[in-house]
Amino acid sequence: MGGAMAAFCALDLAIKLRSDNVQLMTFGQPRVGNAVFASYFAKYVPNTIRLVHGHDIVPHLPPYFSFLSKLTYHHFPREVWIDDSDDNTTEQICDASGEDPNCCRCLSILSLSIQDHFTYLGVDMESDDWSTCRIITAQSVERLRKDLASNIIMTKHGVEVSIVENSMQTDWSSSI
């Protein structure tokens, strides 16, 4: 749920800080609201890119039902579809609708794959457990600790953050 949470956090920052320069890039994000929400989101967080890798199933969830356009979940713009079929990688910038039928929505539901959700731009995004997550333990943990101490703005609830050290497991249920 990283992409969905990042989207909600970006919207929260844009509205609470009255900022028009919040930028968001997500990888394999599911739909998080209906068409009205997508329009609202695009108004307040216009600098958004949603990357979709090939046949990743997650951006197709919850399903889109064109015959229920006012009730169905709807992506906000702007999708960049990375299609790497036949050993040929293409990156297509999709239209501003959020549901471009010429991008990942053109895929058959039977061709969707969870495997494409695990790799984006050649980077393996999956982890066996929290202790091997390279995104959390990458390069500069000390800088991350300083950033967490001084730059995160949260509303309503405090957040306890745990830094995962190599070969150590953490109970995250109480951290969020």
Tab-separated table of C-alpha atoms in Angstrom:
chain	number	residue	atom	x	y	z
A	1	MET	CA	0.000	0.000	0.000
A	2	GLY	CA	2.981	2.315	-0.404
A	3	GLY	CA	1.688	4.104	-3.504
A	4	ALA	CA	-1.785	4.609	-2.030
A	5	MET	CA	-0.383	5.934	1.255
A	6	ALA	CA	2.041	8.215	-0.585
A	7	ALA	CA	-0.858	9.662	-2.590
A	8	PHE	CA	-2.881	10.398	0.547
A	9	CYS	CA	0.167	11.941	2.230
A	10	ALA	CA	0.868	14.136	-0.813
A	11	LEU	CA	-2.729	15.389	-0.826
A	12	ASP	CA	-2.594	16.005	2.916
A	13	LEU	CA	0.626	18.030	2.538
A	14	ALA	CA	-0.739	20.052	-0.380
A	15	ILE	CA	-3.932	20.983	1.471
A	16	LYS	CA	-2.579	21.460	4.996
A	17	LEU	CA	0.429	23.489	3.835
A	18	ARG	CA	-1.495	25.257	1.063
A	19	SER	CA	1.370	24.273	-1.205
A	20	ASP	CA	1.192	23.987	-4.972
A	21	ASN	CA	4.634	22.412	-5.354
A	22	VAL	CA	4.058	18.975	-3.807
A	23	GLN	CA	5.432	16.362	-6.216
A	24	LEU	CA	4.520	12.688	-6.201
A	25	MET	CA	5.859	9.646	-8.036
A	26	THR	CA	4.413	6.221	-7.286
A	27	PHE	CA	5.237	2.742	-8.549
A	28	GLY	CA	2.369	0.331	-9.171
A	29	GLN	CA	-0.234	2.323	-7.272
A	30	PRO	CA	-3.800	0.990	-6.963
A	31	ARG	CA	-6.847	3.182	-7.560
A	32	VAL	CA	-7.649	5.110	-4.370
A	33	GLY	CA	-10.872	7.009	-5.078
A	34	ASN	CA	-13.664	7.711	-7.538
A	35	ALA	CA	-13.630	10.186	-10.465
A	36	VAL	CA	-14.566	13.116	-8.204
A	37	PHE	CA	-11.657	12.306	-5.893
A	38	ALA	CA	-9.316	11.944	-8.894
A	39	SER	CA	-10.290	15.442	-10.119
A	40	TYR	CA	-9.866	16.881	-6.629
A	41	PHE	CA	-6.467	15.204	-6.287
A	42	ALA	CA	-5.299	16.446	-9.716
A	43	LYS	CA	-6.275	19.995	-8.747
A	44	TYR	CA	-4.228	20.004	-5.531
A	45	VAL	CA	-1.336	17.714	-6.535
A	46	PRO	CA	-0.873	18.358	-10.263
A	47	ASN	CA	2.788	17.272	-10.288
A	48	THR	CA	2.071	13.554	-10.120
A	49	ILE	CA	3.499	10.613	-12.024
A	50	ARG	CA	2.177	7.086	-11.561
A	51	LEU	CA	4.560	4.536	-13.059
A	52	VAL	CA	2.976	1.271	-14.166
A	53	HIS	CA	5.247	-1.628	-15.138
A	54	GLY	CA	3.985	-3.870	-17.914
A	55	HIS	CA	1.224	-6.167	-16.743
A	56	ASP	CA	1.337	-5.202	-13.029
A	57	ILE	CA	-2.002	-6.236	-11.529
A	58	VAL	CA	-2.007	-3.740	-8.628
A	59	PRO	CA	-2.830	-0.592	-10.696
A	60	HIS	CA	-5.918	-2.483	-11.936
A	61	LEU	CA	-7.273	-2.784	-8.401
A	62	PRO	CA	-9.972	-2.110	-7.430
A	63	PRO	CA	-11.372	-2.845	-10.899
A	64	TYR	CA	-12.550	-0.048	-13.189
A	65	PHE	CA	-16.149	-0.376	-14.403
A	66	SER	CA	-16.830	2.016	-17.285
A	67	PHE	CA	-20.608	1.438	-17.008
A	68	LEU	CA	-20.505	2.791	-13.426
A	69	SER	CA	-18.396	5.854	-14.167
A	70	LYS	CA	-19.622	7.875	-11.172
A	71	LEU	CA	-19.258	5.027	-8.687
A	72	THR	CA	-16.187	3.113	-9.824
A	73	TYR	CA	-12.639	3.699	-8.606
A	74	HIS	CA	-10.670	5.969	-10.930
A	75	HIS	CA	-6.957	6.807	-11.257
A	76	PHE	CA	-5.801	10.405	-11.168
A	77	PRO	CA	-3.367	11.521	-13.895
A	78	ARG	CA	-0.569	11.101	-15.043
A	79	GLU	CA	0.300	7.516	-15.845
A	80	VAL	CA	3.597	6.526	-17.427
A	81	TRP	CA	3.271	2.980	-18.721
A	82	ILE	CA	6.528	1.038	-18.966
A	83	ASP	CA	5.962	-1.864	-21.336
A	84	ASP	CA	8.892	-4.236	-21.704
A	85	SER	CA	7.442	-6.992	-23.815
A	86	ASP	CA	9.497	-8.803	-26.471
A	87	ASP	CA	12.804	-7.503	-24.991
A	88	ASN	CA	11.835	-3.988	-26.090
A	89	THR	CA	11.141	-1.362	-23.409
A	90	THR	CA	8.826	1.545	-24.196
A	91	GLU	CA	7.704	4.293	-21.868
A	92	GLN	CA	4.384	5.808	-22.841
A	93	ILE	CA	3.139	9.042	-21.278
A	94	CYS	CA	-0.602	8.617	-21.045
A	95	ASP	CA	-3.384	11.176	-21.393
A	96	ALA	CA	-4.636	13.379	-18.553
A	97	SER	CA	-7.781	11.310	-17.912
A	98	GLY	CA	-6.094	8.966	-15.448
A	99	GLU	CA	-7.757	6.040	-17.242
A	100	ASP	CA	-6.190	6.187	-20.724
A	101	PRO	CA	-7.535	3.186	-22.689
A	102	ASN	CA	-4.314	3.173	-24.756
A	103	CYS	CA	-2.071	2.617	-21.740
A	104	CYS	CA	-2.147	-0.157	-19.138
A	105	ARG	CA	-5.950	-0.233	-19.253
A	106	CYS	CA	-5.716	-1.784	-22.730
A	107	LEU	CA	-4.502	-5.047	-21.159
A	108	SER	CA	-6.727	-8.069	-20.731
A	109	ILE	CA	-7.431	-8.899	-17.101
A	110	LEU	CA	-6.206	-12.430	-17.857
A	111	SER	CA	-2.737	-11.106	-18.760
A	112	LEU	CA	-2.144	-9.246	-15.484
A	113	SER	CA	0.667	-10.411	-13.206
A	114	ILE	CA	1.837	-9.837	-9.653
A	115	GLN	CA	5.417	-10.476	-10.837
A	116	ASP	CA	5.478	-7.153	-12.721
A	117	HIS	CA	4.680	-5.415	-9.432
A	118	PHE	CA	7.967	-6.589	-7.924
A	119	THR	CA	10.315	-4.853	-10.383
A	120	TYR	CA	10.284	-1.203	-11.464
A	121	LEU	CA	12.930	0.437	-13.652
A	122	GLY	CA	15.154	-2.598	-13.189
A	123	VAL	CA	15.035	-2.395	-9.376
A	124	ASP	CA	13.754	-5.379	-7.419
A	125	MET	CA	11.119	-3.937	-5.069
A	126	GLU	CA	10.263	-7.081	-3.136
A	127	SER	CA	11.800	-8.248	0.104
A	128	ASP	CA	11.799	-11.557	1.949
A	129	ASP	CA	11.258	-9.759	5.258
A	130	TRP	CA	11.672	-6.290	6.743
A	131	SER	CA	15.337	-6.833	7.548
A	132	THR	CA	16.304	-7.259	3.890
A	133	CYS	CA	14.356	-4.314	2.508
A	134	ARG	CA	17.022	-2.356	0.620
A	135	ILE	CA	14.852	0.733	0.399
A	136	ILE	CA	14.830	1.140	4.199
A	137	THR	CA	18.427	0.093	4.838
A	138	ALA	CA	19.921	1.764	1.760
A	139	GLN	CA	22.947	4.085	1.647
A	140	SER	CA	22.511	6.728	4.286
A	141	VAL	CA	20.552	5.612	7.328
A	142	GLU	CA	21.989	8.439	9.439
A	143	ARG	CA	20.692	11.075	6.996
A	144	LEU	CA	17.285	9.350	7.048
A	145	ARG	CA	17.246	9.492	10.860
A	146	LYS	CA	17.964	13.249	10.758
A	147	ASP	CA	15.296	13.821	8.107
A	148	LEU	CA	12.746	11.887	10.133
A	149	ALA	CA	13.581	13.918	13.213
A	150	SER	CA	13.243	17.319	11.537
A	151	ASN	CA	11.320	17.285	8.264
A	152	ILE	CA	8.207	15.149	8.540
A	153	ILE	CA	4.971	16.985	9.112
A	154	MET	CA	2.126	14.819	10.348
A	155	THR	CA	-1.413	15.757	11.184
A	156	LYS	CA	-3.555	14.492	14.067
A	157	HIS	CA	-1.416	11.515	15.108
A	158	GLY	CA	2.189	11.127	16.121
A	159	VAL	CA	4.248	8.463	14.413
A	160	GLU	CA	6.883	6.209	15.928
A	161	VAL	CA	9.500	5.325	13.312
A	162	SER	CA	11.792	2.315	13.545
A	163	ILE	CA	14.941	2.037	11.464
A	164	VAL	CA	15.596	-1.573	10.500
A	165	GLU	CA	19.204	-2.654	10.853
A	166	ASN	CA	20.584	-5.567	8.829
A	167	SER	CA	19.460	-9.026	10.040
A	168	MET	CA	16.997	-7.585	12.536
A	169	GLN	CA	13.218	-8.039	12.479
A	170	THR	CA	10.860	-5.361	13.771
A	171	ASP	CA	7.222	-5.523	14.813
A	172	TRP	CA	5.645	-2.806	12.629
A	173	SER	CA	2.089	-3.212	13.956
A	174	SER	CA	2.628	-0.586	16.652
A	175	SER	CA	4.722	1.746	14.475
A	176	ILE	CA	2.041	3.038	12.167
